[in-house]
Coordinates of N, CA and C in Angstrom, one line a residue:
X9 N -18.9 61.9 -93.7 CA -17.6 62.3 -93.0 C -17.5 63.5 -92.9
X10 N -16.9 64.1 -91.7 CA -16.8 65.4 -91.7 C -15.3 65.6 -91.6
X11 N -14.8 66.8 -92.4 CA -13.5 67.0 -92.5 C -13.0 68.6 -92.3
X12 N -12.2 68.6 -91.2 CA -11.7 69.8 -90.8 C -10.4 70.4 -91.5
X13 N -10.4 71.4 -92.1 CA -9.3 72.2 -92.6 C -8.3 72.7 -91.6
X14 N -7.1 72.3 -91.8 CA -5.8 72.6 -90.6 C -5.1 73.4 -91.7
X15 N -5.1 74.7 -91.2 CA -4.2 75.7 -91.8 C -2.7 75.4 -91.7
X16 N -2.4 74.6 -90.6 CA -0.9 74.2 -90.3 C -0.6 73.0 -91.4
X17 N -1.5 72.2 -91.9 CA -1.3 71.3 -92.8 C -0.9 72.1 -94.0
X18 N -1.7 73.0 -94.6 CA -1.6 73.7 -95.8 C 0.1 74.4 -95.7
X19 N 0.1 75.3 -94.6 CA 1.5 75.7 -94.2 C 2.8 74.8 -94.6
X20 N 2.7 73.4 -93.9 CA 3.7 72.6 -93.9 C 4.0 72.3 -95.4
X21 N 2.8 72.0 -96.2 CA 3.0 71.6 -97.5 C 3.6 72.6 -98.4
X22 N 3.4 73.8 -98.3 CA 3.9 75.0 -99.0 C 5.1 75.0 -98.7
X23 N 5.6 75.0 -97.4 CA 6.9 75.3 -97.0 C 8.0 74.0 -97.7
X24 N 7.2 72.6 -97.7 CA 8.1 71.7 -98.3 C 8.1 72.0 -99.6
X25 N 7.2 72.5 -100.4 CA 7.4 72.6 -102.0 C 8.5 73.8 -101.9
X26 N 8.4 74.8 -101.3 CA 9.3 75.8 -101.5 C 10.7 75.2 -101.2
X27 N 10.9 74.6 -100.1 CA 12.3 73.8 -99.8 C 12.7 73.0 -100.8
X28 N 11.8 72.3 -101.5 CA 12.2 71.4 -102.6 C 12.7 72.2 -103.8
X29 N 11.9 73.2 -104.2 CA 12.5 74.2 -105.1 C 13.8 74.9 -104.6
X30 N 14.0 75.1 -103.5 CA 15.3 75.7 -103.2 C 16.5 74.8 -103.1
X31 N 16.0 73.6 -102.9 CA 17.1 72.5 -102.8 C 17.6 72.1 -104.2
X32 N 16.7 72.2 -105.3 CA 16.9 72.2 -106.6 C 18.1 73.3 -107.0
X33 N 17.7 74.4 -106.7 CA 18.5 75.6 -106.9 C 19.9 75.5 -106.2
X34 N 19.9 75.1 -105.0 CA 21.1 75.0 -104.2 C 22.0 74.2 -104.9
X35 N 21.5 73.1 -105.4 CA 22.5 72.2 -106.3 C 23.1 72.7 -107.5
X36 N 22.3 73.4 -108.0 CA 22.7 74.3 -109.4 C 23.7 75.2 -109.1
X37 N 23.4 76.0 -107.9 CA 24.2 77.1 -107.5 C 25.3 76.8 -106.5
X38 N 25.4 75.5 -106.1 CA 26.7 74.9 -105.5 C 26.6 75.7 -104.0
X39 N 25.3 75.9 -103.4 CA 25.4 76.4 -102.0 C 25.8 75.4 -100.8
X40 N 26.1 74.2 -101.1 CA 26.4 73.0 -100.1 C 28.0 73.4 -100.0
X41 N 28.3 72.7 -98.7 CA 29.9 72.6 -98.5 C 30.0 71.4 -97.6
X42 N 31.3 71.1 -97.3 CA 31.5 69.8 -96.9 C 32.1 70.3 -95.3
X43 N 32.0 69.6 -94.1 CA 32.6 69.6 -93.0 C 33.3 68.2 -92.9
X44 N 34.6 68.3 -92.3 CA 35.4 66.9 -92.4 C 35.6 66.8 -91.0
X45 N 35.0 65.6 -90.5 CA 35.1 65.2 -89.0 C 36.3 64.1 -89.0
X46 N 37.2 64.4 -88.2 CA 38.5 63.7 -88.2 C 38.0 62.2 -87.4
X47 N 38.8 61.2 -88.1 CA 38.8 59.8 -87.6 C 40.1 59.4 -86.9
X48 N 40.1 59.2 -85.9 CA 41.6 59.0 -85.1 C 41.7 57.6 -84.7
X49 N 43.1 57.2 -84.7 CA 43.6 55.9 -84.2 C 43.5 55.9 -82.7
X50 N 42.9 55.1 -82.1 CA 42.8 55.3 -80.6 C 44.1 54.8 -79.8
X51 N 44.9 54.0 -81.0 CA 46.5 53.4 -80.2 C 47.3 54.5 -80.5
X52 N 47.4 55.4 -81.6 CA 48.5 56.0 -81.8 C 48.0 57.9 -81.6
X53 N 46.7 58.1 -81.5 CA 46.1 59.1 -81.3 C 46.3 60.1 -82.5
X54 N 46.9 59.5 -83.8 CA 46.9 60.2 -85.1 C 45.5 60.1 -85.8
X55 N 45.4 61.1 -86.8 CA 44.5 61.0 -87.6 C 44.5 60.4 -88.7
X56 N 43.7 59.5 -89.1 CA 44.0 58.5 -90.3 C 43.0 58.7 -91.4
X57 N 41.7 59.6 -91.1 CA 41.2 59.9 -92.3 C 39.9 60.9 -91.7
X58 N 38.9 61.2 -92.6 CA 37.9 61.9 -92.2 C 36.7 61.5 -92.8
X59 N 35.5 61.8 -92.2 CA 34.3 61.5 -92.7 C 33.5 63.0 -93.3
X60 N 33.2 62.9 -94.4 CA 32.7 64.2 -95.2 C 31.2 64.3 -94.7
X61 N 30.8 65.5 -94.2 CA 29.5 65.6 -93.8 C 29.0 66.7 -94.7
X62 N 27.7 66.6 -95.2 CA 27.2 67.8 -96.1 C 26.5 68.6 -95.3
X63 N 26.6 70.1 -95.5 CA 25.8 71.1 -95.0 C 25.3 72.1 -96.1
X64 N 24.2 72.8 -95.6 CA 23.5 73.5 -96.6 C 23.2 74.9 -95.9
X65 N 24.0 76.2 -96.4 CA 23.6 77.4 -95.7 C 22.7 78.1 -96.7
X66 N 21.7 78.1 -96.5 CA 20.4 78.7 -97.1 C 20.5 80.4 -97.2
X67 N 20.4 81.1 -98.4 CA 20.6 82.3 -98.4 C 19.7 83.2 -97.6
X68 N 18.6 82.7 -97.1 CA 17.8 83.4 -96.2 C 17.3 82.7 -95.0
X69 N 17.4 81.4 -95.1 CA 17.1 80.5 -93.6 C 18.2 80.2 -92.8
X70 N 19.5 80.3 -93.4 CA 20.7 80.1 -92.6 C 21.0 78.6 -92.7
X71 N 21.7 78.0 -91.9 CA 22.0 76.7 -92.0 C 20.6 75.9 -91.6
X72 N 20.6 74.8 -92.7 CA 19.3 74.0 -92.7 C 20.0 72.5 -92.4
X73 N 19.5 71.9 -91.2 CA 19.7 70.8 -90.7 C 19.8 69.8 -91.8
X74 N 21.1 68.7 -91.8 CA 20.9 67.6 -92.8 C 19.6 66.7 -92.7
X75 N 19.0 66.8 -91.4 CA 17.8 65.9 -91.0 C 16.6 66.4 -91.7
X76 N 16.9 67.6 -92.2 CA 15.6 68.0 -92.8 C 15.9 68.0 -94.4
X77 N 17.3 68.2 -94.7 CA 17.0 68.4 -96.3 C 17.4 66.9 -97.0
X78 N 18.0 66.2 -96.1 CA 18.6 64.8 -96.8 C 17.4 64.0 -97.1
X79 N 16.7 63.6 -96.1 CA 15.2 62.9 -96.7 C 14.5 63.5 -97.7
X80 N 14.4 65.0 -97.7 CA 13.8 65.4 -98.9 C 14.5 65.2 -100.2
X81 N 15.7 65.4 -100.1 CA 16.8 65.0 -101.3 C 16.4 63.4 -101.9
X82 N 16.4 62.5 -101.0 CA 16.0 61.1 -101.3 C 14.8 60.9 -101.9
X83 N 13.5 61.6 -101.3 CA 12.3 61.5 -101.6 C 12.1 62.0 -103.1
X84 N 12.7 63.1 -103.4 CA 12.8 63.5 -104.7 C 13.7 63.2 -105.9
X85 N 14.7 62.4 -105.3 CA 15.7 61.9 -106.3 C 16.8 63.0 -106.5
X86 N 16.9 64.1 -105.8 CA 17.9 64.8 -105.8 C 19.3 64.6 -105.1
X87 N 18.9 63.5 -104.5 CA 20.2 62.8 -103.7 C 21.3 62.3 -104.4
X88 N 21.0 62.1 -105.8 CA 21.8 61.5 -107.0 C 22.8 62.6 -107.3
X89 N 22.3 63.8 -108.0 CA 23.3 64.9 -108.1 C 23.9 65.4 -107.0
X90 N 23.2 65.5 -105.6 CA 23.9 66.1 -104.5 C 25.1 64.9 -104.2
X91 N 24.7 63.5 -104.2 CA 25.6 62.7 -103.6 C 26.7 62.7 -104.6
X92 N 26.8 62.8 -105.8 CA 27.7 62.9 -106.9 C 28.8 64.3 -106.5
X93 N 28.2 65.2 -106.2 CA 28.9 66.2 -105.9 C 29.8 66.1 -104.5
X94 N 28.9 65.6 -103.5 CA 29.8 65.1 -102.1 C 31.1 64.1 -102.3
X95 N 30.8 63.3 -103.2 CA 31.8 62.3 -103.4 C 33.1 62.9 -104.3
X96 N 32.5 63.7 -105.1 CA 33.8 64.4 -105.9 C 34.5 65.4 -105.1
X97 N 33.7 66.4 -104.5 CA 34.4 67.3 -103.6 C 35.3 66.7 -102.3
X98 N 34.6 65.6 -101.7 CA 35.5 65.2 -100.6 C 36.8 64.5 -101.1
X99 N 36.8 63.7 -102.3 CA 37.9 63.0 -103.0 C 38.8 64.3 -103.3
X100 N 38.4 65.3 -104.1 CA 39.3 66.4 -104.3 C 40.0 67.1 -103.0
X101 N 39.2 67.2 -101.9 CA 39.8 67.7 -100.7 C 41.0 66.7 -100.1
X102 N 40.6 65.3 -100.2 CA 41.5 64.3 -99.7 C 42.7 64.4 -100.5
X103 N 42.7 65.0 -101.6 CA 44.1 65.1 -102.3 C 44.8 66.1 -101.7
X104 N 44.1 67.3 -101.6 CA 44.6 68.4 -101.0 C 45.4 68.2 -99.8
X105 N 44.9 67.6 -98.9 CA 45.1 67.2 -97.4 C 46.3 66.4 -97.7
X106 N 46.3 65.4 -98.5 CA 47.6 64.7 -98.6 C 48.6 65.2 -99.1
X107 N 48.5 66.4 -99.9 CA 49.7 67.2 -100.3 C 50.3 68.1 -99.3
X108 N 49.2 68.5 -98.5 CA 49.6 69.5 -97.2 C 50.1 68.7 -96.3
X109 N 49.7 67.5 -96.0 CA 50.3 66.8 -94.7 C 50.6 65.5 -95.1
X110 N 51.9 65.5 -95.7 CA 52.3 64.0 -96.1 C 52.8 63.0 -95.2
X111 N 53.0 63.7 -93.9 CA 53.4 62.6 -92.9 C 52.3 61.9 -92.2
X112 N 51.0 62.5 -92.7 CA 49.8 61.9 -91.9 C 49.2 60.6 -93.2
X113 N 49.9 60.5 -94.1 CA 49.6 59.5 -95.3 C 49.6 58.0 -94.7
X114 N 48.8 57.1 -95.0 CA 47.6 57.2 -96.0 C 46.6 57.8 -95.5
X115 N 46.2 58.9 -95.6 CA 44.5 59.4 -95.2 C 43.5 58.8 -96.1
X116 N 42.5 58.5 -95.6 CA 41.1 58.1 -96.4 C 40.0 59.2 -96.1
X117 N 39.1 58.9 -97.1 CA 38.1 59.7 -96.9 C 36.9 58.9 -96.6
X118 N 35.8 59.1 -95.8 CA 34.8 58.4 -95.6 C 33.4 59.1 -96.2
X119 N 32.6 58.5 -97.1 CA 31.3 59.2 -97.7 C 30.0 58.5 -97.4
X120 N 29.0 59.0 -96.7 CA 27.8 58.2 -96.7 C 27.1 58.1 -98.1
X121 N 26.7 56.9 -98.3 CA 26.0 56.4 -99.5 C 24.6 56.1 -99.1
X122 N 23.6 57.0 -100.0 CA 21.9 56.5 -99.6 C 21.7 55.1 -100.4
X123 N 20.5 54.6 -100.0 CA 20.1 53.4 -101.0 C 19.7 54.0 -102.4
X124 N 19.2 55.1 -102.7 CA 19.0 55.5 -104.0 C 20.3 55.9 -104.7
X125 N 21.4 56.2 -104.0 CA 22.4 56.2 -104.7 C 23.1 54.9 -104.9
X126 N 23.2 54.1 -103.8 CA 23.7 52.6 -104.0 C 23.2 51.9 -105.3
X127 N 21.9 51.8 -105.2 CA 21.0 51.0 -106.2 C 20.9 52.0 -107.6
X128 N 21.6 53.0 -107.8 CA 21.6 53.7 -109.1 C 22.4 52.9 -110.0
X129 N 21.9 52.9 -111.3 CA 22.6 52.0 -112.3 C 23.8 52.7 -112.7
X130 N 24.2 54.0 -112.4 CA 25.5 54.6 -112.7 C 26.3 55.0 -111.6
X131 N 26.2 54.2 -110.5 CA 26.9 54.3 -109.4 C 28.4 54.1 -109.5
X132 N 28.7 52.8 -110.2 CA 30.0 52.5 -110.3 C 30.6 53.3 -111.5
X133 N 29.9 53.8 -112.3 CA 30.4 54.6 -113.3 C 30.7 55.9 -112.9
X134 N 30.3 56.5 -111.9 CA 30.4 57.8 -111.5 C 31.6 57.7 -110.4
X135 N 31.7 56.6 -109.7 CA 32.9 56.5 -108.8 C 34.2 56.2 -109.6
X136 N 34.0 55.2 -110.5 CA 35.2 55.1 -111.3 C 35.8 56.6 -111.9
X137 N 34.8 57.3 -112.4 CA 35.1 58.7 -113.0 C 35.8 59.6 -112.1
X138 N 35.4 59.7 -110.9 CA 35.7 60.7 -110.0 C 37.2 60.0 -109.6
X139 N 37.4 59.0 -109.2 CA 38.7 58.2 -108.8 C 39.7 58.5 -109.9
X140 N 39.3 58.2 -111.3 CA 40.1 58.5 -112.3 C 40.6 59.8 -112.4
X141 N 39.6 60.8 -112.4 CA 40.0 62.2 -112.8 C 41.2 63.0 -111.6
X142 N 41.0 62.2 -110.4 CA 41.9 62.7 -109.5 C 42.9 61.8 -109.0
X143 N 43.2 60.8 -110.0 CA 44.2 59.9 -109.9 C 44.3 59.1 -108.3
X144 N 43.1 58.9 -107.7 CA 43.1 58.3 -106.4 C 42.9 56.8 -106.8
X145 N 43.4 56.0 -105.9 CA 43.2 54.6 -105.9 C 41.8 54.4 -105.0
X146 N 41.3 53.2 -105.1 CA 39.9 53.0 -104.4 C 40.3 52.7 -103.0
X147 N 41.5 52.5 -102.6 CA 41.6 52.1 -101.1 C 41.7 53.6 -100.3
X148 N 41.6 54.7 -101.0 CA 41.6 55.9 -100.4 C 40.2 56.3 -100.0
X149 N 39.2 55.5 -100.5 CA 37.8 55.9 -100.4 C 37.0 54.7 -99.6
X150 N 36.2 55.2 -98.6 CA 35.5 54.2 -97.6 C 34.0 54.9 -98.0
X151 N 33.0 53.8 -98.0 CA 31.7 54.3 -98.4 C 31.0 53.4 -97.2
X152 N 30.3 54.6 -96.5 CA 29.6 54.2 -95.4 C 27.8 53.8 -95.9
X153 N 27.5 52.8 -95.2 CA 26.2 52.1 -95.8 C 25.4 51.8 -94.6
X154 N 24.2 51.9 -94.4 CA 23.4 51.6 -93.3 C 23.0 50.0 -93.6
X155 N 22.7 49.6 -92.6 CA 22.2 48.2 -92.6 C 21.0 47.8 -93.3
X156 N 20.0 48.7 -93.1 CA 18.7 48.5 -93.7 C 18.7 48.5 -95.1
X157 N 19.7 49.5 -95.8 CA 19.9 49.5 -97.3 C 20.2 48.0 -97.8
X158 N 21.2 47.5 -97.0 CA 21.9 45.9 -97.4 C 20.8 45.0 -97.3
X159 N 19.9 45.1 -96.4 CA 19.0 43.9 -96.0 C 17.8 43.9 -97.0
X160 N 17.3 44.9 -97.6 CA 16.5 45.2 -98.4 C 16.7 44.5 -99.9
X161 N 17.8 44.4 -100.3 CA 18.4 43.7 -101.4 C 18.9 42.3 -101.4
X162 N 19.6 42.2 -100.5 CA 20.3 40.6 -100.5 C 21.2 40.3 -101.5
X163 N 20.9 39.4 -102.4 CA 22.1 38.9 -103.6 C 22.4 40.1 -104.2
X164 N 21.4 41.0 -104.6 CA 22.1 42.2 -105.4 C 23.0 43.1 -104.5
X165 N 23.0 42.9 -103.4 CA 23.9 43.8 -102.5 C 25.4 43.0 -102.3
X166 N 25.1 41.8 -102.6 CA 26.4 41.0 -102.5 C 27.1 41.3 -103.8
X167 N 26.5 41.2 -105.0 CA 27.1 41.3 -106.0 C 27.7 43.1 -106.2
X168 N 27.0 44.0 -105.8 CA 27.4 45.1 -106.0 C 28.5 45.6 -104.9
X169 N 28.5 44.9 -104.0 CA 29.5 45.1 -102.8 C 30.9 44.6 -103.5
X170 N 30.6 43.5 -104.1 CA 31.9 42.6 -104.7 C 32.4 43.6 -105.6
X171 N 31.8 44.1 -106.7 CA 32.4 45.2 -107.5 C 33.0 46.2 -106.9
X172 N 32.5 46.7 -105.7 CA 33.3 48.0 -105.2 C 34.4 47.5 -104.5
X173 N 34.4 46.3 -104.0 CA 35.5 45.6 -103.3 C 36.6 45.3 -104.2
X174 N 36.3 45.1 -105.3 CA 37.4 44.5 -106.5 C 38.1 46.1 -107.1
X175 N 37.4 47.3 -106.6 CA 38.2 48.4 -106.9 C 38.8 48.8 -105.6
X176 N 39.2 47.8 -104.6 CA 40.0 48.2 -103.5 C 39.1 49.3 -102.5
X177 N 37.8 49.6 -102.9 CA 37.0 50.6 -102.1 C 36.7 49.8 -100.9
X178 N 37.0 50.6 -99.5 CA 36.9 50.0 -98.2 C 35.3 50.2 -98.0
X179 N 34.6 49.4 -97.1 CA 33.1 49.5 -97.0 C 32.8 49.3 -95.4
X180 N 31.9 50.3 -94.9 CA 31.5 50.4 -93.6 C 30.1 50.2 -93.4
X181 N 29.7 49.6 -92.3 CA 28.2 49.6 -91.7 C 28.4 50.7 -90.8
X182 N 27.4 51.6 -91.1 CA 27.2 52.9 -90.4 C 26.0 52.7 -89.3
X183 N 26.2 53.0 -88.1 CA 25.1 53.2 -87.0 C 24.9 51.7 -86.6
X184 N 25.9 50.9 -86.4 CA 25.7 49.3 -86.4 C 25.0 49.2 -84.9
X185 N 23.9 48.4 -84.9 CA 23.1 48.3 -83.7 C 21.9 48.7 -83.9
X186 N 21.6 49.7 -84.6 CA 20.2 50.6 -84.6 C 19.5 50.0 -85.7
X187 N 19.9 49.3 -86.5 CA 19.1 48.8 -87.7 C 18.5 47.2 -87.4
X188 N 18.7 46.5 -88.4 CA 18.2 45.0 -88.4 C 19.2 44.0 -87.3
X189 N 20.4 44.6 -87.5 CA 21.5 44.0 -86.7 C 21.5 42.2 -87.0
X190 N 21.1 42.0 -88.2 CA 21.1 40.7 -88.7 C 22.6 40.1 -88.6
X191 N 23.0 39.0 -88.0 CA 24.5 39.0 -88.0 C 24.7 38.0 -89.5
X192 N 23.6 37.5 -90.3 CA 24.1 36.8 -91.4 C 24.7 37.4 -92.4
X193 N 24.3 38.7 -92.4 CA 24.8 39.7 -93.7 C 26.4 39.8 -93.3
X194 N 26.9 39.9 -92.2 CA 28.1 40.1 -91.8 C 29.0 39.1 -92.2
X195 N 28.3 38.1 -92.7 CA 29.2 36.7 -93.0 C 29.0 36.8 -94.6
X196 N 28.0 37.4 -95.2 CA 28.0 37.3 -96.5 C 28.5 38.4 -97.4
X197 N 28.4 39.7 -96.9 CA 28.9 41.0 -97.7 C 30.1 41.1 -97.1
X198 N 31.1 41.6 -98.2 CA 32.4 41.9 -98.1 C 32.7 43.5 -97.1
X199 N 32.4 43.3 -95.9 CA 32.5 44.4 -95.3 C 33.8 44.6 -94.4
X200 N 34.3 45.9 -94.2 CA 35.6 46.1 -93.6 C 35.3 46.4 -92.2
X201 N 34.6 47.5 -92.1 CA 34.5 48.3 -90.8 C 33.0 48.2 -90.2
X202 N 33.0 48.2 -88.9 CA 31.6 48.4 -88.2 C 31.8 49.8 -87.4
X203 N 30.7 50.8 -87.7 CA 30.8 52.0 -86.8 C 29.9 51.8 -85.9
X204 N 30.2 51.8 -84.5 CA 29.4 51.7 -83.5 C 28.5 53.0 -83.2
X205 N 27.3 52.9 -83.1 CA 26.4 54.3 -83.2 C 26.7 54.9 -81.8
X206 N 26.5 56.2 -81.8 CA 27.0 57.1 -80.6 C 26.0 56.8 -79.6
X207 N 24.7 56.4 -79.9 CA 23.8 56.1 -78.8 C 24.3 55.2 -77.6
X208 N 25.2 54.4 -78.3 CA 25.9 53.2 -77.3 C 27.1 53.9 -76.4
X209 N 27.8 54.9 -77.2 CA 28.9 55.5 -76.7 C 28.7 56.4 -75.5
X210 N 27.5 57.3 -76.0 CA 27.0 58.2 -74.9 C 26.6 57.5 -73.7
X211 N 27.3 58.0 -72.5 CA 27.0 57.3 -71.2 C 27.7 56.2 -71.1
X212 N 28.6 55.7 -71.6 CA 29.3 54.4 -71.6 C 29.9 54.4 -70.2
X213 N 30.3 55.8 -69.8 CA 31.0 55.6 -68.6 C 30.2 55.2 -67.4
X214 N 28.9 55.6 -67.4 CA 28.0 55.1 -66.1 C 27.0 54.2 -66.6
X215 N 26.5 53.9 -67.5 CA 25.7 52.9 -68.1 C 26.2 51.6 -68.4
X216 N 26.1 50.8 -67.6 CA 26.9 49.2 -67.7 C 26.2 48.7 -69.1
X217 N 25.0 48.8 -69.3 CA 24.2 48.2 -70.4 C 25.0 48.6 -71.9
X218 N 25.2 50.0 -71.8 CA 26.0 50.5 -73.0 C 27.2 50.0 -73.1
X219 N 28.1 49.8 -72.1 CA 29.4 49.3 -71.9 C 29.3 47.7 -72.4
X220 N 28.3 46.9 -72.1 CA 28.1 45.7 -72.5 C 28.2 45.6 -74.0
X221 N 27.1 46.3 -74.3 CA 26.7 46.3 -75.8 C 28.0 46.6 -76.8
X222 N 28.7 47.7 -76.3 CA 29.9 48.4 -76.8 C 31.1 47.0 -77.0
X223 N 31.1 46.5 -75.9 CA 32.0 45.4 -75.8 C 31.8 44.2 -76.7
X224 N 30.4 43.9 -76.7 CA 30.0 42.8 -77.6 C 30.0 43.1 -79.0
X225 N 30.1 44.2 -79.4 CA 30.0 44.7 -80.8 C 31.6 44.8 -81.2
X226 N 32.4 45.0 -80.5 CA 33.9 45.0 -80.7 C 34.3 43.5 -80.7
X227 N 33.8 42.8 -79.9 CA 34.3 41.2 -79.8 C 33.9 40.6 -81.3
X228 N 32.5 40.9 -81.6 CA 32.1 40.4 -82.8 C 32.6 40.6 -84.0
X229 N 33.0 42.1 -84.0 CA 33.8 42.4 -85.2 C 35.2 41.9 -85.3
X230 N 35.9 41.7 -84.1 CA 37.2 41.4 -84.4 C 37.3 39.7 -84.8
X231 N 36.1 39.2 -84.1 CA 36.1 37.7 -84.6 C 35.8 37.5 -85.9
X232 N 35.3 38.4 -86.7 CA 34.9 38.5 -88.2 C 36.1 39.3 -88.8
X233 N 37.1 39.6 -88.2 CA 38.4 40.4 -88.7 C 37.9 41.7 -89.4
X234 N 37.1 42.3 -88.6 CA 36.5 43.7 -89.0 C 37.2 44.7 -88.0
X235 N 37.4 45.9 -88.6 CA 37.8 47.1 -87.6 C 36.6 47.6 -87.1
X236 N 36.7 48.4 -86.1 CA 35.6 49.1 -85.4 C 35.9 50.7 -85.2
X237 N 34.9 51.5 -85.6 CA 35.0 53.0 -85.2 C 33.9 53.3 -84.3
X238 N 34.4 53.9 -83.3 CA 33.3 54.5 -82.3 C 32.8 55.9 -82.8
X239 N 31.5 56.0 -82.7 CA 31.2 57.5 -83.1 C 30.5 58.1 -81.8
X240 N 31.1 59.3 -81.8 CA 30.4 60.2 -80.7 C 31.3 60.1 -79.3
X241 N 32.6 60.0 -79.6 CA 33.5 59.9 -78.7 C 33.9 61.3 -78.1
X242 N 33.3 61.7 -76.9 CA 33.6 63.2 -76.5 C 34.1 63.4 -75.3
X243 N 34.5 62.4 -74.2 CA 35.4 62.6 -73.2 C 36.5 61.6 -73.3
X244 N 37.6 62.1 -72.2 CA 38.8 61.4 -72.1 C 38.3 60.0 -71.6
X245 N 37.3 60.2 -70.6 CA 37.1 58.6 -70.1 C 36.3 57.7 -70.9
X246 N 35.8 58.0 -72.1 CA 35.3 57.2 -72.9 C 36.3 56.7 -73.9
X247 N 37.3 57.7 -74.3 CA 38.5 57.3 -75.1 C 39.0 56.0 -74.5
X248 N 39.3 56.3 -73.1 CA 40.1 55.3 -72.4 C 39.6 54.0 -72.2
X249 N 38.0 53.9 -72.3 CA 37.5 52.6 -72.0 C 37.3 52.0 -73.2
X250 N 37.2 52.8 -74.6 CA 37.3 52.2 -75.8 C 38.7 51.6 -76.1
X251 N 39.5 52.4 -76.1 CA 41.2 51.8 -76.0 C 41.2 50.4 -75.1
X252 N 40.8 50.4 -74.2 CA 41.0 49.2 -73.1 C 40.0 48.0 -73.9
X253 N 39.1 48.4 -74.5 CA 38.4 47.1 -75.1 C 38.9 46.9 -76.5
X254 N 39.9 47.6 -77.0 CA 40.5 47.2 -78.4 C 39.9 47.7 -79.5
X255 N 39.3 48.9 -79.2 CA 38.5 49.6 -80.4 C 39.8 50.3 -81.2
X256 N 39.7 50.2 -82.5 CA 40.8 50.7 -83.2 C 40.6 52.2 -83.4
X257 N 39.4 52.7 -83.5 CA 39.3 54.2 -84.2 C 38.1 54.8 -83.5
X258 N 38.3 56.1 -83.5 CA 36.9 57.0 -82.8 C 36.8 58.1 -83.6
X259 N 35.6 58.6 -83.5 CA 35.5 60.2 -84.0 C 34.5 60.8 -83.1
X260 N 34.4 62.1 -83.1 CA 33.4 63.0 -82.3 C 32.2 63.0 -82.7
X261 N 31.4 64.2 -82.0 CA 30.2 64.3 -82.6 C 30.0 66.0 -82.3

């Protein structure tokens, strides 16, 4: 065999190791913050909730993309303490918003849950602890889960989602249409909401195929008595199209 040494490979490995160490320190020093993206009723144009989005401002590198640090957090197991902080901080902020804007109640908060978090043996325990400490009902919380996470577990997923539903926690399928898209799980899992991925909303005004896919997802969801949230709604025309299709909610990008 002939093996060629590539300095770039070594540099990438060292950079990853440094980022992993920085990520551990960032959790301990609480260098993360949350952005809150409004979820709006397309019928009334009122805000009904928010999706909590975690952001990391590195002391020397500046803002690091979630696409870079979230996969690393999952690979190293750091997603567990990070996820607990996100959930706790998002619920705390929801309490504050409800006090400040009582006319907008009942507001809800949506939090993304990774596979490692969902299958952690302590997931129900820390969700219960956070809700109890803030005197929040489960109906205030919406957990967003991707299709692939559920398809990997089958019967285990059904049991766990059932326990979450027994707490009145709402469940959303995030980025619907980009994963397995197996219709069987929509019947067997206690899902409340489908979120249409923004790749279908982008260009819905000009691209007939995107419009047809979006219409089909909305029709499917309604036939199963599920709500629909469209992601990445950026123009008035997109808003009007989704409203005419009967989509309940939208959020931007």
